[in-house]
CSV table of C-alpha atoms and ligand atoms in Angstrom, one decimal:
chain,number,residue,atom,x,y,z
A,244,MET,CA,88.7,-12.4,188.1
A,245,THR,CA,89.9,-15.9,187.2
A,246,TYR,CA,91.4,-18.9,189.2
A,247,PHE,CA,93.2,-22.1,188.3
A,248,PHE,CA,93.6,-24.9,190.8
A,249,GLU,CA,96.1,-27.8,190.6
A,250,THR,CA,95.3,-30.6,193.1
A,251,TYR,CA,97.7,-33.3,194.1
A,252,GLY,CA,97.3,-36.4,196.4
A,253,CYS,CA,94.3,-38.0,198.0
A,254,GLN,CA,90.6,-37.6,197.6
A,255,MET,CA,90.5,-35.4,200.7
A,256,ASN,CA,92.5,-32.8,198.8
A,257,SER,CA,90.1,-33.1,195.8
A,258,ALA,CA,87.1,-32.5,198.2
A,259,GLU,CA,88.8,-29.6,199.8
A,260,SER,CA,89.7,-28.1,196.4
A,261,ALA,CA,86.1,-28.4,195.3
A,262,ALA,CA,85.1,-26.5,198.5
A,263,LEU,CA,87.6,-23.8,197.8
A,264,GLU,CA,86.4,-23.5,194.2
A,265,LEU,CA,82.9,-22.9,195.5
A,266,VAL,CA,84.2,-20.0,197.6
A,267,CYS,CA,85.7,-18.5,194.4
A,268,ARG,CA,82.5,-18.9,192.5
A,269,GLU,CA,80.3,-17.5,195.2
A,270,ARG,CA,82.4,-14.4,195.0
A,271,GLY,CA,82.0,-14.1,191.2
A,272,TRP,CA,85.3,-15.6,190.2
A,273,THR,CA,85.5,-17.8,187.1
A,274,ALA,CA,87.6,-20.9,186.3
A,275,SER,CA,90.5,-20.3,183.9
A,276,ALA,CA,91.4,-23.1,181.4
A,277,ALA,CA,95.2,-22.7,182.1
A,278,GLY,CA,97.3,-21.5,185.0
A,279,GLU,CA,99.2,-19.2,182.7
A,280,ASP,CA,96.1,-17.1,182.0
A,281,ALA,CA,94.7,-17.0,185.6
A,282,ASP,CA,94.7,-14.2,188.1
A,283,LEU,CA,95.1,-16.7,190.9
A,284,VAL,CA,96.9,-20.1,190.8
A,285,LEU,CA,96.4,-22.3,193.8
A,286,LEU,CA,98.4,-25.5,194.2
A,287,ASN,CA,96.7,-27.9,196.7
A,288,THR,CA,99.6,-30.1,197.7
A,289,CYS,CA,100.4,-33.5,199.1
A,290,SER,CA,103.3,-34.5,201.3
A,291,VAL,CA,102.8,-38.2,201.5
A,292,ARG,CA,105.7,-38.9,199.0
A,293,GLU,CA,108.8,-36.9,198.3
A,294,THR,CA,108.0,-37.2,194.6
A,295,ALA,CA,104.7,-35.5,195.1
A,296,GLU,CA,106.5,-32.5,196.8
A,297,LYS,CA,109.1,-32.4,194.0
A,298,ARG,CA,106.4,-32.2,191.4
A,299,VAL,CA,104.9,-29.2,193.2
A,300,LEU,CA,108.3,-27.5,193.5
A,301,GLY,CA,108.7,-28.0,189.7
A,302,ARG,CA,105.3,-26.3,189.1
A,303,LEU,CA,106.1,-23.5,191.5
A,304,ALA,CA,109.4,-22.9,189.5
A,305,LEU,CA,107.3,-22.7,186.3
A,306,TYR,CA,104.8,-20.1,187.8
A,307,ALA,CA,107.7,-18.2,189.4
A,308,SER,CA,109.4,-17.8,186.0
A,309,LEU,CA,106.1,-16.5,184.5
A,310,LYS,CA,105.8,-14.0,187.3
A,311,LYS,CA,109.4,-12.9,186.8
A,312,LYS,CA,108.6,-12.3,183.1
A,313,GLY,CA,105.8,-9.9,184.3
A,314,ARG,CA,102.7,-12.2,184.2
A,315,PRO,CA,100.4,-10.7,186.8
A,316,LEU,CA,99.3,-13.8,188.7
A,317,SER,CA,99.1,-14.5,192.4
A,318,LEU,CA,100.4,-17.8,193.7
A,319,VAL,CA,98.8,-19.7,196.7
A,320,VAL,CA,100.2,-22.9,198.1
A,321,ALA,CA,97.6,-24.9,200.1
A,322,GLY,CA,97.4,-28.4,201.6
A,323,CYS,CA,99.8,-30.7,203.4
A,324,MET,CA,103.0,-29.3,202.0
A,325,ALA,CA,101.9,-25.8,203.0
A,326,GLU,CA,101.2,-27.2,206.5
A,327,ARG,CA,104.5,-29.0,206.7
A,328,LEU,CA,106.8,-26.3,205.4
A,329,GLY,CA,104.9,-23.1,206.2
A,330,GLU,CA,106.7,-19.9,205.5
A,331,GLU,CA,109.8,-21.9,204.6
A,332,LEU,CA,108.1,-22.4,201.2
A,333,LYS,CA,108.3,-18.6,200.6
A,334,LYS,CA,112.0,-18.8,201.3
A,335,ARG,CA,112.4,-21.5,198.8
A,336,CYS,CA,110.2,-19.7,196.2
A,337,PRO,CA,109.8,-16.0,197.0
A,338,GLU,CA,107.2,-15.7,194.2
A,339,VAL,CA,104.7,-17.6,196.4
A,340,ASP,CA,102.2,-15.0,197.7
A,341,TYR,CA,100.3,-16.9,200.3
A,342,VAL,CA,100.9,-20.2,202.2
A,343,MET,CA,97.7,-21.7,203.5
A,344,GLY,CA,98.0,-24.9,205.6
A,345,THR,CA,95.2,-27.4,205.9
A,346,SER,CA,93.9,-25.9,209.2
A,347,ALA,CA,94.2,-22.3,207.9
A,348,ARG,CA,91.7,-22.9,205.0
A,349,SER,CA,89.2,-20.5,206.6
A,350,THR,CA,91.5,-17.7,205.7
A,351,PHE,CA,90.9,-18.2,201.9
A,352,PRO,CA,88.1,-15.6,201.6
A,353,LEU,CA,90.6,-13.0,203.1
A,354,ILE,CA,93.1,-13.9,200.4
A,355,LEU,CA,90.4,-13.5,197.7
A,356,GLU,CA,89.2,-10.2,199.2
A,357,SER,CA,92.8,-8.9,199.2
A,358,LEU,CA,93.3,-9.9,195.5
A,359,GLU,CA,90.0,-8.3,194.5
A,360,LYS,CA,91.0,-5.0,196.1
A,361,ASN,CA,94.5,-4.8,194.6
A,362,LEU,CA,96.0,-4.7,191.1
A,363,PRO,CA,96.4,-8.2,189.5
A,364,GLY,CA,99.7,-9.8,190.6
A,365,LYS,CA,100.1,-7.2,193.4
A,366,ALA,CA,99.1,-9.4,196.3
A,367,PRO,CA,99.9,-7.6,199.6
A,368,PRO,CA,101.2,-9.5,202.6
A,369,LEU,CA,98.3,-10.6,204.9
A,370,SER,CA,98.2,-11.3,208.5
A,371,LEU,CA,96.4,-14.7,208.3
A,372,GLY,CA,96.4,-15.7,212.0
A,373,THR,CA,96.8,-14.6,215.6
A,374,GLY,CA,99.8,-16.8,216.2
A,375,GLU,CA,97.7,-19.6,217.7
A,376,LYS,CA,97.4,-22.9,215.9
A,377,PRO,CA,94.3,-22.5,213.7
A,378,VAL,CA,91.6,-25.1,214.0
A,379,PHE,CA,90.4,-27.1,211.1
A,380,SER,CA,86.7,-26.4,210.1
A,381,PHE,CA,84.6,-28.3,207.6
A,382,SER,CA,83.1,-26.6,204.6
A,383,SER,CA,79.4,-26.6,204.0
A,384,SER,CA,79.7,-28.2,200.6
A,385,HIS,CA,82.3,-30.0,198.4
A,386,LEU,CA,80.2,-30.5,195.3
A,387,GLU,CA,82.0,-29.9,192.0
A,388,GLU,CA,79.8,-28.2,189.4
A,389,GLY,CA,77.7,-30.5,187.3
A,390,ARG,CA,78.7,-33.6,189.2
A,391,PHE,CA,76.5,-36.5,190.2
A,392,ARG,CA,79.0,-38.1,192.6
A,393,SER,CA,80.4,-36.3,195.5
A,394,PHE,CA,82.9,-36.7,198.4
A,395,VAL,CA,81.5,-35.9,201.8
A,396,PRO,CA,84.3,-35.4,204.4
A,397,ILE,CA,83.3,-36.7,207.8
A,398,MET,CA,86.5,-36.4,209.6
A,399,HIS,CA,89.9,-34.8,209.4
A,400,GLY,CA,93.4,-35.7,210.7
A,401,CYS,CA,94.7,-39.0,212.0
A,402,ASN,CA,95.9,-40.3,215.4
A,403,ASN,CA,97.5,-43.5,214.2
A,404,PHE,CA,101.1,-42.6,213.4
A,405,CYS,CA,101.8,-45.6,211.1
A,406,SER,CA,105.6,-45.4,211.1
A,407,TYR,CA,106.0,-44.6,207.4
A,408,CYS,CA,103.3,-41.9,207.2
A,409,ILE,CA,103.6,-38.1,207.4
A,410,VAL,CA,99.8,-37.5,207.5
A,411,PRO,CA,99.4,-37.2,211.3
A,412,TYR,CA,102.1,-34.6,211.3
A,413,VAL,CA,100.7,-32.4,208.6
A,414,ARG,CA,96.9,-32.9,209.1
A,415,GLY,CA,97.0,-33.0,212.9
A,416,PRO,CA,94.8,-35.1,215.3
A,417,GLU,CA,91.5,-36.6,214.4
A,418,LEU,CA,88.5,-34.3,214.3
A,419,SER,CA,85.0,-35.7,213.6
A,420,ARG,CA,82.4,-33.6,211.8
A,421,ASP,CA,79.0,-32.8,213.4
A,422,PRO,CA,76.5,-35.3,212.0
A,423,ALA,CA,74.0,-32.4,211.6
A,424,SER,CA,76.5,-30.8,209.2
A,425,ILE,CA,77.0,-34.1,207.3
A,426,LEU,CA,73.2,-34.5,207.0
A,427,ALA,CA,72.8,-30.9,205.8
A,428,GLU,CA,75.5,-31.4,203.1
A,429,ILE,CA,73.8,-34.6,202.0
A,430,ARG,CA,70.4,-32.8,201.7
A,431,LEU,CA,72.1,-30.2,199.5
A,432,LEU,CA,73.6,-32.9,197.3
A,433,GLU,CA,70.3,-34.6,196.9
A,434,GLU,CA,68.7,-31.4,195.8
A,435,ARG,CA,71.5,-31.0,193.2
A,436,GLY,CA,70.9,-34.5,191.7
A,437,VAL,CA,73.8,-36.4,193.2
A,438,ARG,CA,73.4,-40.2,193.0
A,439,GLU,CA,76.5,-41.5,194.8
A,440,ILE,CA,78.5,-40.2,197.8
A,441,THR,CA,81.8,-41.2,199.3
A,442,LEU,CA,82.3,-40.5,203.0
A,443,LEU,CA,85.9,-39.4,203.4
A,444,GLY,CA,88.4,-39.4,206.2
A,445,GLN,CA,92.0,-40.6,206.8
A,446,ASN,CA,90.5,-43.3,209.0
A,447,VAL,CA,86.7,-43.3,208.8
A,448,ASN,CA,86.4,-46.2,211.2
A,449,SER,CA,87.5,-44.1,214.1
A,450,TYR,CA,84.9,-41.4,213.4
A,451,ARG,CA,83.6,-40.4,216.8
A,452,TRP,CA,81.3,-37.4,217.4
A,453,GLU,CA,81.1,-36.0,220.9
A,454,ALA,CA,79.1,-32.8,221.1
A,455,PRO,CA,81.4,-30.3,222.8
A,456,PRO,CA,80.0,-28.8,226.1
A,457,GLY,CA,77.6,-26.0,225.3
A,458,SER,CA,77.3,-27.1,221.6
A,459,SER,CA,74.0,-26.6,219.9
A,460,SER,CA,74.3,-29.9,217.9
A,461,ARG,CA,71.2,-32.1,218.1
A,462,PHE,CA,73.5,-35.2,218.3
A,463,GLY,CA,75.2,-36.3,221.5
A,464,ALA,CA,77.7,-39.2,220.9
A,465,LEU,CA,78.0,-41.1,217.6
A,466,ASP,CA,80.5,-43.6,216.3
A,467,PHE,CA,81.1,-44.7,212.7
A,468,PRO,CA,78.5,-47.5,212.6
A,469,GLY,CA,76.0,-45.2,214.3
A,470,LEU,CA,76.7,-42.6,211.6
A,471,LEU,CA,76.3,-45.2,208.9
A,472,GLU,CA,72.9,-46.2,210.3
A,473,LEU,CA,71.8,-42.5,210.6
A,474,LEU,CA,72.9,-41.8,207.0
A,475,ALA,CA,71.2,-45.0,205.6
A,476,GLY,CA,67.9,-43.9,207.2
A,477,ALA,CA,68.4,-40.4,205.7
A,478,VAL,CA,69.1,-41.4,202.1
A,479,GLU,CA,67.3,-44.7,201.5
A,480,GLY,CA,64.5,-44.2,199.0
A,481,GLY,CA,66.0,-40.9,197.8
A,482,PRO,CA,68.1,-40.0,194.8
A,483,ILE,CA,71.4,-41.0,196.5
A,484,ARG,CA,71.4,-44.7,195.9
A,485,TRP,CA,75.0,-45.6,196.6
A,486,VAL,CA,77.2,-44.7,199.6
A,487,ARG,CA,80.9,-45.6,199.8
A,488,PHE,CA,83.6,-44.7,202.4
A,489,LEU,CA,87.3,-44.2,202.3
A,490,SER,CA,89.8,-45.0,204.0
A,491,ALA,CA,89.0,-47.8,206.4
A,492,ASN,CA,91.9,-48.8,208.7
A,493,PRO,CA,91.4,-52.6,209.4
A,494,LYS,CA,92.3,-52.1,213.0
A,495,ASP,CA,89.1,-50.2,213.6
A,496,LEU,CA,86.7,-52.0,211.4
A,497,SER,CA,84.1,-53.2,213.9
A,498,PRO,CA,81.6,-56.1,213.6
A,499,ARG,CA,78.8,-53.5,214.0
A,500,THR,CA,80.1,-51.6,210.9
A,501,ILE,CA,80.0,-54.8,208.9
A,502,ARG,CA,76.5,-55.6,210.2
A,503,VAL,CA,75.1,-52.1,209.4
A,504,MET,CA,76.7,-52.3,205.9
A,505,ALA,CA,75.1,-55.7,205.3
A,506,GLU,CA,71.6,-54.6,206.6
A,507,HIS,CA,71.5,-51.5,204.2
A,508,PRO,CA,71.9,-52.1,200.5
A,509,VAL,CA,72.7,-48.4,200.0
A,510,PHE,CA,76.3,-49.3,201.1
A,511,CYS,CA,78.1,-50.5,198.0
A,512,ARG,CA,79.4,-54.0,198.0
A,513,HIS,CA,83.0,-52.9,197.8
A,514,ILE,CA,85.5,-52.0,200.5
A,515,HIS,CA,88.9,-50.5,200.2
A,516,LEU,CA,90.8,-52.1,203.2
A,517,PRO,CA,94.5,-51.2,203.1
A,518,VAL,CA,96.5,-54.1,204.4
A,519,GLN,CA,99.9,-52.7,203.5
A,520,HIS,CA,101.8,-56.0,204.2
A,521,GLY,CA,101.2,-59.7,204.9
A,522,SER,CA,104.0,-60.2,207.5
A,523,ASN,CA,103.3,-59.7,211.2
A,524,ALA,CA,106.8,-58.6,211.8
A,525,ILE,CA,106.5,-55.8,209.1
A,526,LEU,CA,103.0,-54.9,210.2
A,527,ALA,CA,104.4,-54.4,213.7
A,528,ALA,CA,107.3,-52.3,212.4
A,529,MET,CA,104.8,-50.2,210.4
A,530,ASN,CA,102.8,-49.7,213.7
A,531,ARG,CA,99.6,-50.9,211.9
A,532,ARG,CA,98.3,-52.6,215.1
A,533,TYR,CA,96.6,-55.6,213.5
A,534,THR,CA,98.0,-58.9,212.4
A,535,ARG,CA,97.6,-60.8,209.2
A,536,GLU,CA,95.3,-63.3,211.0
A,537,ARG,CA,93.1,-60.5,212.2
A,538,TYR,CA,93.0,-59.1,208.6
A,539,LEU,CA,92.1,-62.4,207.2
A,540,ASP,CA,89.3,-62.8,209.8
A,541,LEU,CA,87.9,-59.5,208.8
A,542,VAL,CA,87.8,-60.5,205.2
A,543,ALA,CA,86.0,-63.7,206.1
A,544,GLU,CA,83.5,-61.7,208.2
A,545,LEU,CA,82.9,-59.2,205.4
A,546,ARG,CA,82.4,-62.0,202.8
A,547,ALA,CA,80.1,-64.0,205.1
A,548,ALA,CA,77.9,-60.9,205.7
A,549,MET,CA,77.9,-59.7,202.1
A,550,PRO,CA,78.6,-62.5,199.7
A,551,GLY,CA,80.2,-61.1,196.5
A,552,ILE,CA,81.6,-58.0,198.1
A,553,SER,CA,84.8,-56.9,196.3
A,554,LEU,CA,87.9,-55.9,198.2
A,555,SER,CA,90.7,-53.6,197.2
A,556,THR,CA,93.8,-52.6,199.1
A,557,ASP,CA,97.2,-50.8,199.4
A,558,ILE,CA,100.4,-52.8,199.5
A,559,LEU,CA,103.8,-51.3,200.6
A,560,VAL,CA,106.8,-53.5,199.8
A,561,GLY,CA,110.5,-53.0,200.6
A,562,PHE,CA,109.9,-51.7,204.1
A,563,PRO,CA,113.2,-51.6,206.2
A,564,GLY,CA,114.0,-55.1,207.5
A,565,GLU,CA,111.7,-56.9,205.0
A,566,THR,CA,113.1,-60.4,204.3
A,567,GLY,CA,112.2,-62.7,201.4
A,568,GLU,CA,110.0,-64.6,203.8
A,569,ASP,CA,108.1,-61.4,204.7
A,570,LEU,CA,107.5,-60.9,201.0
A,571,GLU,CA,106.2,-64.5,200.7
A,572,GLU,CA,103.8,-63.8,203.5
A,573,THR,CA,102.4,-60.8,201.5
A,574,LEU,CA,102.0,-62.9,198.3
A,575,ASP,CA,100.3,-65.6,200.4
A,576,LEU,CA,97.9,-63.1,201.9
A,577,MET,CA,97.1,-61.8,198.5
A,578,GLU,CA,96.5,-65.3,197.3
A,579,LYS,CA,94.1,-65.9,200.2
A,580,VAL,CA,92.1,-62.7,199.8
A,581,LYS,CA,92.2,-62.1,196.0
A,582,PHE,CA,91.8,-58.3,195.8
A,583,LEU,CA,90.0,-56.8,192.9
A,584,TYR,CA,92.7,-54.2,192.6
A,585,SER,CA,95.6,-52.8,194.7
A,586,TYR,CA,97.6,-49.6,194.9
A,587,MET,CA,101.1,-51.0,195.1
A,588,TYR,CA,104.2,-49.0,196.1
A,589,HIS,CA,107.7,-49.6,197.3
A,590,TYR,CA,108.9,-47.9,200.4
A,591,ASN,CA,110.8,-44.6,200.3
A,592,PRO,CA,111.9,-43.0,203.5
A,593,ARG,CA,109.9,-39.9,204.4
A,594,GLU,CA,111.8,-37.3,206.5
A,595,GLY,CA,110.0,-36.7,209.8
A,596,THR,CA,108.5,-40.1,210.2
A,597,ALA,CA,109.6,-42.9,212.6
A,598,ALA,CA,110.4,-45.4,209.9
A,599,CYS,CA,113.0,-42.9,208.4
A,600,ARG,CA,115.3,-43.8,211.3
A,601,LEU,CA,114.9,-47.6,211.0
A,602,PRO,CA,117.9,-49.8,210.1
A,603,GLY,CA,117.7,-52.5,207.4
A,604,ARG,CA,117.0,-50.3,204.3
A,605,ILE,CA,116.3,-52.5,201.3
A,606,ASP,CA,118.4,-52.0,198.2
A,607,GLU,CA,116.5,-50.1,195.4
A,608,LYS,CA,116.9,-52.8,192.8
A,609,LEU,CA,115.6,-55.4,195.2
A,610,LYS,CA,112.6,-53.2,196.2
A,611,ARG,CA,111.7,-52.9,192.5
A,612,GLU,CA,112.0,-56.6,191.9
A,613,ARG,CA,109.7,-57.3,194.9
A,614,LEU,CA,107.2,-54.8,193.8
A,615,SER,CA,107.1,-56.3,190.3
A,616,GLN,CA,106.3,-59.7,191.9
A,617,VAL,CA,103.4,-58.2,193.8
A,618,ILE,CA,102.1,-56.4,190.7
A,619,ALA,CA,102.3,-59.5,188.6
A,620,LEU,CA,100.2,-61.5,191.2
A,621,GLN,CA,97.7,-58.7,191.5
A,622,LYS,CA,97.2,-58.6,187.7
A,623,LYS,CA,96.6,-62.3,187.7
A,624,HIS,CA,94.0,-62.0,190.5
A,625,SER,CA,92.2,-59.0,188.9
A,626,ARG,CA,91.9,-60.9,185.6
A,627,GLU,CA,90.6,-64.1,187.3
A,628,LEU,CA,88.0,-62.2,189.4
A,629,LEU,CA,86.8,-60.2,186.4
A,630,GLN,CA,86.5,-63.2,184.2
A,631,ASN,CA,84.4,-64.9,186.8
A,632,ARG,CA,81.9,-62.1,186.6
A,633,LEU,CA,81.3,-62.4,182.8
A,634,GLY,CA,77.6,-63.0,182.0
A,635,SER,CA,76.4,-61.2,185.2
A,636,ARG,CA,73.7,-58.6,184.9
A,637,ASP,CA,74.5,-55.5,186.9
A,638,LEU,CA,73.3,-52.1,188.0
A,639,VAL,CA,75.7,-49.4,187.0
A,640,LEU,CA,76.1,-45.7,187.4
A,641,VAL,CA,76.9,-44.0,184.0
A,642,GLU,CA,79.9,-41.8,184.5
A,643,GLY,CA,80.7,-40.3,181.1
A,644,ILE,CA,81.8,-40.8,177.5
A,645,SER,CA,84.7,-43.1,176.8
A,646,ARG,CA,87.9,-41.2,176.0
A,647,LYS,CA,88.7,-43.7,173.2
A,648,ASN,CA,85.2,-43.9,171.6
A,649,ALA,CA,82.7,-41.1,171.6
A,650,ASP,CA,79.8,-43.5,171.0
A,651,GLU,CA,80.6,-45.5,174.1
A,652,LEU,CA,79.6,-44.8,177.7
A,653,ILE,CA,81.8,-45.5,180.7
A,654,THR,CA,80.0,-46.9,183.8
A,655,ARG,CA,80.9,-48.3,187.2
A,656,THR,CA,79.4,-51.2,189.1
A,657,GLU,CA,78.8,-51.0,192.9
A,658,ARG,CA,81.8,-53.4,193.3
A,659,ASP,CA,84.0,-50.7,191.7
A,660,GLU,CA,84.4,-52.4,188.3
A,661,MET,CA,84.4,-50.4,185.1
A,662,ALA,CA,82.1,-51.3,182.2
A,663,ALA,CA,81.7,-49.7,178.7
A,664,ALA,CA,78.6,-49.9,176.6
A,665,PRO,CA,77.3,-48.1,173.5
A,666,GLY,CA,74.8,-45.4,174.5
A,667,LYS,CA,73.8,-41.8,174.5
A,668,ALA,CA,75.3,-39.0,176.6
A,669,SER,CA,71.8,-38.3,178.0
A,670,LEU,CA,72.3,-41.4,180.3
A,671,ILE,CA,75.3,-39.8,182.1
A,672,GLY,CA,74.5,-39.5,185.8
A,673,ASN,CA,71.8,-42.1,185.7
A,674,PHE,CA,71.6,-45.7,187.0
A,675,ALA,CA,71.3,-48.3,184.3
A,676,GLU,CA,71.5,-52.0,183.8
A,677,LEU,CA,73.8,-54.0,181.5
A,678,THR,CA,75.2,-57.5,181.1
A,679,LEU,CA,79.0,-57.9,181.5
A,680,SER,CA,79.5,-59.7,178.2
A,681,SER,CA,83.3,-59.4,177.5
A,682,LEU,CA,86.5,-57.9,178.8
A,683,ARG,CA,89.0,-55.5,177.2
A,684,GLY,CA,91.9,-55.0,179.6
A,685,ASN,CA,90.2,-54.6,183.0
A,686,THR,CA,87.1,-53.0,181.6
A,687,PHE,CA,84.0,-54.9,180.9
A,688,ARG,CA,82.1,-54.5,177.6
A,689,ALA,CA,78.3,-54.7,177.3
A,690,LYS,CA,76.3,-54.9,174.1
A,691,GLU,CA,73.4,-52.8,175.4
A,692,ILE,CA,72.6,-50.6,178.3
A,693,HIS,CA,69.1,-49.8,179.6
A,694,LEU,CA,68.0,-47.0,181.9
A,695,CYS,CA,66.9,-48.6,185.1
A,696,PRO,CA,63.2,-47.7,185.8
A,697,GLY,CA,62.9,-46.1,189.2
A,698,ALA,CA,66.7,-46.2,189.7
A,699,SER,CA,67.7,-43.1,187.7
B,796,SF4,S1,96.0,-44.5,209.3
B,796,SF4,FE1,98.3,-44.7,209.1
B,796,SF4,S2,98.6,-44.6,206.9
B,796,SF4,FE2,96.5,-43.8,207.2
B,796,SF4,S3,96.8,-41.6,207.4
B,796,SF4,FE3,96.8,-42.4,209.5
B,796,SF4,S4,99.0,-42.7,209.9
B,796,SF4,FE4,98.8,-42.5,207.7
C-alpha cells in the first residue's frame, strides 16, 4: 500500500512526519510520488497562522473532490489543526477519514492496520481513545531515509503563553523527553551515518527532565545545560560533528547554557534567538517576559563567550498598540545586534489567543509599511555580515546539488551560511573545507572544495 504526506509548519512537524513515515515503512508501505495516486494521504498541519490553516482546507477540498469522483484514497489530518479543531474538521470536510491530534499520534498504527484490513478508500470509523486526554509520547526515531542531518525532539508543548501564539493551546504543556531515549536515538543516528543533529522543542531552554516516581530511567533530574553536557560527552569524537538546537526563548537562556556551548566545539557557532520586538512595552504586551536590555545583554554574553557566533531571530511587527517609536526601538535593536537573518512577519490576530482581544489594532497598510522597513534593514545587515566573511576558510557540511547548476554543490557553514562550490555528488553528506571567495545573493561561492581528512 502507498502513502503520501504533506507537512506544514515548523521543524517539529517535519520531525513528527518523519517518525510517522517510519511507522508506514516498517509495515511495508511505500511512498507515493503524488497524493492523487496514494492509498493514504496524511496532512500534518499547522495552526500558527490562519493562512496555514486556509492552505490545508484548500488541500482537503482538492482531495475531497477526488474522493467524490471515486478515487479510493483515505484521508488523515494530523498535527496542530487536528488538535485544535478535532472532530469539527470532519463536519467541515466529511471526506476526512481520521483526525489525529498531536497527542494522539500513538493511534497511527491502528489507522494503518484498519486500512490494511479493508478495501482501499473504505476506511471504517475507529475508536481512537478512551475519552481521556491522550498523552504525548516521543517516537524512537525521526530519521528520514538517506539523510545525514536529523532532528531530535527533546521536548514537546509550551508553558509560555506568549499572547499572540496558539501553540500552548494546541500542543499542551511542556513535556521533556527521557535523556536515555534521546541518547538511544542519537546512537541510532550515528550508526546510520548522520553528521549533524538539531535538538528540537518549542522552548528547548526550559527542558527539564524529572524521572517520574517508579520510573526505570537511569537519569534523575536534568536541565537543558545538563543535557547539552551529557550529549557533548556522548557525541564528541564520533561521526556527529555538529549539534544545533531550536527554538531558544531568550527568557530561559542561562549563563550555564552559554558556558557549556562555549566549552564544546560540537555546538555550532550559530543561535536562533527569537526577539520578536525591540520595544519593552510591546514585549510586555506579547508576554515575552524579557526586556530589550536583557536581550542585548544575552547577545553580548554569547559574543564574549563565542567570538564570531552568528545570530538569527524572529521579528513580529504591527502588534496591537505598536507606535512609530516602538518600531524605531526594533530597528535600533536590529542595528545593535546585526542578525545574520530574520524571519519577519506582521501581526495577524489568531482566534483563541490573548492578543486577539487587545485594542489598538494596526491598519493593514501601515503594518506592511513597517514590515518592509524591517526587511530592508535586515537585507542590509545580512549583506554587510556576509561581505565581512569573504576570504575566510571554513568547514562546511555538503548538503546536496545546486538546483540551478548540476555541477555545483550546496554546502552550509556552522554559522548557518550557504556556500556553493564546484564538486562531485560523492561529497554529499561529508564535511569539507572551502574558501568563501565571492557572493551571489546571500550564497557564498568557492572556487574549490576539499574533503576534510578525519572530518568526513
Ligand atoms: S515560547 Fe511563546 S511563541 Fe514560542 S511556542 Fe511558546 S507561546 Fe508560542
